[in-house]
Tab-separated table of C-alpha atoms in Angstrom:
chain	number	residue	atom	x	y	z
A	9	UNK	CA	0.000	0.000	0.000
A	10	UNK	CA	1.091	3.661	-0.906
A	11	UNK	CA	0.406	5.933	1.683
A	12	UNK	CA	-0.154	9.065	-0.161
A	13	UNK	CA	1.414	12.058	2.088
A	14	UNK	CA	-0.422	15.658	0.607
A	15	UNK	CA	-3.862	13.868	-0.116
A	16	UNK	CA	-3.477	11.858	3.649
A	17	UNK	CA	-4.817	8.579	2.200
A	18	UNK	CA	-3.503	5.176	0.931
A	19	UNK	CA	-3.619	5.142	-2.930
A	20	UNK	CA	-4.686	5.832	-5.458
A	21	UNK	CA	-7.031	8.373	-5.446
A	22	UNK	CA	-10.505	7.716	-5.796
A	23	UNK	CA	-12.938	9.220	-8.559
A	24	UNK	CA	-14.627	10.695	-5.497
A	25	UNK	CA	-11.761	12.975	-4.020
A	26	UNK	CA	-12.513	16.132	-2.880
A	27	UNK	CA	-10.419	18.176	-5.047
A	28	UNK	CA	-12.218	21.374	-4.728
A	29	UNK	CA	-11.267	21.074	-0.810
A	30	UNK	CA	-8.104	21.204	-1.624
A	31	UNK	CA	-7.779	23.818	-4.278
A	32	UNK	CA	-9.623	26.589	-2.064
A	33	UNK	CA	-7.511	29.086	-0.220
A	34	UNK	CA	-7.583	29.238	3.682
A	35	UNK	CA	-8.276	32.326	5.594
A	36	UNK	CA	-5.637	34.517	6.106
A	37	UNK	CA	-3.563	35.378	9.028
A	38	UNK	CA	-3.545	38.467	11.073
A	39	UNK	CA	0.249	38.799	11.924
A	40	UNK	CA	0.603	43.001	11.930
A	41	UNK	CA	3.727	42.224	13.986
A	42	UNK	CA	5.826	41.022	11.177
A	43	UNK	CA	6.831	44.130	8.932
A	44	UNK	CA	4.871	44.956	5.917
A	45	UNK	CA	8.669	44.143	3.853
A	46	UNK	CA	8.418	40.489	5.566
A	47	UNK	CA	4.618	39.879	5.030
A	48	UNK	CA	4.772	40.610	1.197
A	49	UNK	CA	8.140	38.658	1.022
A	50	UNK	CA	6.649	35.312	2.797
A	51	UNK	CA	3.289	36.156	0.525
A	52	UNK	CA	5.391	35.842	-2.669
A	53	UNK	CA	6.487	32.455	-1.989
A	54	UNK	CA	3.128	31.005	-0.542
A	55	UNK	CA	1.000	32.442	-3.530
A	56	UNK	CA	3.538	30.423	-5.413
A	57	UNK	CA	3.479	27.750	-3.488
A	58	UNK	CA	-0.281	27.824	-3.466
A	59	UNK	CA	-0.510	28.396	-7.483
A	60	UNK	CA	1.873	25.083	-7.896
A	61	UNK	CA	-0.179	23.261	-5.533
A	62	UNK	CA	-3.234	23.720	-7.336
A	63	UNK	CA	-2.174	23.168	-10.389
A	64	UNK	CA	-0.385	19.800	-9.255
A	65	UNK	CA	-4.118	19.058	-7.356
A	66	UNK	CA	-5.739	19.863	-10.722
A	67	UNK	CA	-3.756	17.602	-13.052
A	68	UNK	CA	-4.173	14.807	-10.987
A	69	UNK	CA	-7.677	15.753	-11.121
A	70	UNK	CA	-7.799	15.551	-14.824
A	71	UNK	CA	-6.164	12.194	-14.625
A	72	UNK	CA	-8.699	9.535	-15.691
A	73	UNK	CA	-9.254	6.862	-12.993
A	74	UNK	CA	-8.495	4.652	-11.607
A	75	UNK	CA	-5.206	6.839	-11.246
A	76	UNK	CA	-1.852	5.545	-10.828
A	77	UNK	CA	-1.229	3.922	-6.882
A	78	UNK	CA	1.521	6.740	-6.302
A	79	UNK	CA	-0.242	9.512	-7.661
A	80	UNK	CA	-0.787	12.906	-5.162
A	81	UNK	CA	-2.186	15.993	-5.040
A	82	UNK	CA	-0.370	18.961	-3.865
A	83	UNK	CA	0.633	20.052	-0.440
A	84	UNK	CA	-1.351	21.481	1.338
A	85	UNK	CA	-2.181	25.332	0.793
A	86	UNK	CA	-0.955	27.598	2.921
A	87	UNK	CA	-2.162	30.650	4.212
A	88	UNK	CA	-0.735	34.296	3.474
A	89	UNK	CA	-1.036	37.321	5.471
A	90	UNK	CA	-3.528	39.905	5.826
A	91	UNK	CA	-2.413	43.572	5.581
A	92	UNK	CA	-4.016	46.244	7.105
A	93	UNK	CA	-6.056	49.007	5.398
A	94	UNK	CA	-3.649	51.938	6.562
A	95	UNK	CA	-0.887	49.636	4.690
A	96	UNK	CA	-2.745	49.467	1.531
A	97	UNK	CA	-4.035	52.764	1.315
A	98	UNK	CA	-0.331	53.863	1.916
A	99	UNK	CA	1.002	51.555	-1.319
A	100	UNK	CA	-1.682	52.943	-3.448
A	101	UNK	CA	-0.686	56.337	-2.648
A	102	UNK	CA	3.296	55.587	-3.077
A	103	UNK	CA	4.254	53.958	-6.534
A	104	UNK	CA	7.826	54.206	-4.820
A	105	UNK	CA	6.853	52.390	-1.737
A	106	UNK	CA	5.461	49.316	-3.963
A	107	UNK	CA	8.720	49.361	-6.357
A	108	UNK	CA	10.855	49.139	-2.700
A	109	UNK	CA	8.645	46.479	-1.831
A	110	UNK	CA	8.500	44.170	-5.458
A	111	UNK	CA	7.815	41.881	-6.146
A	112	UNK	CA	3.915	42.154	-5.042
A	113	UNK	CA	1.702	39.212	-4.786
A	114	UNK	CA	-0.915	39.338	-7.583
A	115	UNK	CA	-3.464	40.006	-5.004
A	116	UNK	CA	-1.966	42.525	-3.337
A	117	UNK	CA	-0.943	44.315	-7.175
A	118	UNK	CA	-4.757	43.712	-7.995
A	119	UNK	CA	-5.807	46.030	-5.019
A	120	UNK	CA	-3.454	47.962	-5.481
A	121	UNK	CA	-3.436	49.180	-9.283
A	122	UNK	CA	-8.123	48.477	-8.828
A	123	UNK	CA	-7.109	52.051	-6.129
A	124	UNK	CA	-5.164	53.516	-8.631
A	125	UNK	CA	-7.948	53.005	-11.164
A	126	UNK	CA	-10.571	54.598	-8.368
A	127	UNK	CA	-8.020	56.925	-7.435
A	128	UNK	CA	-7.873	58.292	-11.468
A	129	UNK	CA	-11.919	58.338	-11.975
A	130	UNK	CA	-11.920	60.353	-9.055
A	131	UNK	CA	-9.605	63.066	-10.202
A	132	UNK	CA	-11.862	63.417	-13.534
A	133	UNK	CA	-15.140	63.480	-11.989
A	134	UNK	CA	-13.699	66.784	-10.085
């Protein structure tokens, strides 16, 4: 028997996996103690961590069973950090403070370029 380690069961996987379970982000974690330099950092690597582990989850998804005895999902996700509003607010107003800080996490660039977008409609409406 294979014990498979990420998926926690002996192989191989069964048609009935819960995949979606483990392609769905956990909650973040409040940690304002760590800098704002050392949460992005660490949320670099676990969105890329995360993005490998889902796709690894989803080929073996698309794998027809029954599925090779020593075939696993991904790890297990992992959770990023939160930042706080004040800390967002203050990258959308800084282009320099986000090029000191890159690389972003895509989530983090998302918010921060969808405030530069509000930030621009408002200056026209005035």
């Amino acid at each position: 028997d294979t014990l498979l380690p990420n998926a926690r069961i002996v192989g191989p996987i069964p048609a009935h996996f819960d995949f979606e379970g483990r392609i769905n982000l956990p909650d973040g974690i409040t940690r304002f103690q760590l800098s704002l330099a050392v949460r992005i950092r660490v949320n670099v690597f676990i969105e890329d961590f995360n993005d490998n582990s889902i796709l690894k989850t989803i080929a073996v998804k698309n794998t027809p069973s029954p599925r090779p005895v020593d075939t696993d999902v991904g790890p297990p996700l992992k959770p990023s950090y939160y930042y706080s509003d004040d800390e967002v607010r203050d990258l959308i107003d800084s282009e320099a403070l986000c090029a000191l800080f890159a690389p972003l996490p895509a989530d983090l660039l998302h918010e921060i370029v969808s405030g530069w977008a509000q930030q621009k409609k408002r200056s026209e409406d005035e």
